[in-house]
Amino acid sequence: RIGEGIADIARSRATIVCSEHQLTRFAADHIKREVKAASEINTTIDLCSPGIYRMSIGSSQFTVNINEMCCSCRLYQEEGLPCFHAAAICAKLTVPFSTVVAKPFKAASIRLVYSAHVEPIIWSSLSKSKFNVAIPSKKRGRGRPKISRFRGRAEKRRDLR
């Protein structure tokens, strides 16, 4: 058993600040919100095996694999940022958050994307013949369009008087 609750999260905020230059501002703000929310709730964290932890919040249990960046709530896999459960575990274990964030949210990835030289577009060099836009064949009438769907048997028709 690693700990009862996450009352000493304040020292983990220093870890976020230290690694903040390694993360994008969006990722750092997201992690700060999750850690703050985790510090306000009584939780229990158990070690299942190396890198795999179980977090209990009341009667709910969530399994977090720090090494593979996944959680049983599925938010960690979908977003690439630590979910509430993963952020709470990382804060409790003082794991640097830069190691548990997906590559697109790291500042080094952003710098790499913008390091290449991009040639500007010179609008006068573009010929207008490439951008022929067809005129719409039908012009909409005024007002709100009429409902064109078929109503189901259970739906009532409204009298418009």
JSON list of C-alpha atoms in Angstrom, two decimals, residues 1 17-18 22 28 33 35-36 47 52 69 83 85 98-99 120 132 137:
[
{"chain": "A", "resi": 1, "resn": "ARG", "atom": "CA", "xyz": [0.00, 0.00, 0.00]},
{"chain": "A", "resi": 17, "resn": "VAL", "atom": "CA", "xyz": [7.03, 23.40, -12.30]},
{"chain": "A", "resi": 18, "resn": "CYS", "atom": "CA", "xyz": [10.48, 21.84, -12.82]},
{"chain": "A", "resi": 22, "resn": "GLN", "atom": "CA", "xyz": [9.60, 20.29, -21.13]},
{"chain": "A", "resi": 28, "resn": "ALA", "atom": "CA", "xyz": [1.19, 21.62, -17.95]},
{"chain": "A", "resi": 33, "resn": "ARG", "atom": "CA", "xyz": [-5.85, 20.82, -12.86]},
{"chain": "A", "resi": 35, "resn": "VAL", "atom": "CA", "xyz": [-3.37, 17.10, -9.56]},
{"chain": "A", "resi": 36, "resn": "LYS", "atom": "CA", "xyz": [-5.39, 19.81, -7.81]},
{"chain": "A", "resi": 47, "resn": "LEU", "atom": "CA", "xyz": [1.07, -1.29, -6.16]},
{"chain": "A", "resi": 52, "resn": "ILE", "atom": "CA", "xyz": [1.02, -0.93, -12.52]},
{"chain": "A", "resi": 69, "resn": "MET", "atom": "CA", "xyz": [0.52, 5.17, -20.47]},
{"chain": "A", "resi": 83, "resn": "CYS", "atom": "CA", "xyz": [-6.06, 11.32, -16.57]},
{"chain": "A", "resi": 85, "resn": "HIS", "atom": "CA", "xyz": [-5.98, 8.73, -11.77]},
{"chain": "A", "resi": 98, "resn": "SER", "atom": "CA", "xyz": [7.45, 14.82, -18.73]},
{"chain": "A", "resi": 99, "resn": "THR", "atom": "CA", "xyz": [7.94, 11.03, -18.77]},
{"chain": "A", "resi": 120, "resn": "PRO", "atom": "CA", "xyz": [5.75, 31.76, -47.70]},
{"chain": "A", "resi": 132, "resn": "ASN", "atom": "CA", "xyz": [-12.47, 28.48, -60.65]},
{"chain": "A", "resi": 137, "resn": "SER", "atom": "CA", "xyz": [-27.10, 25.67, -59.32]}
]
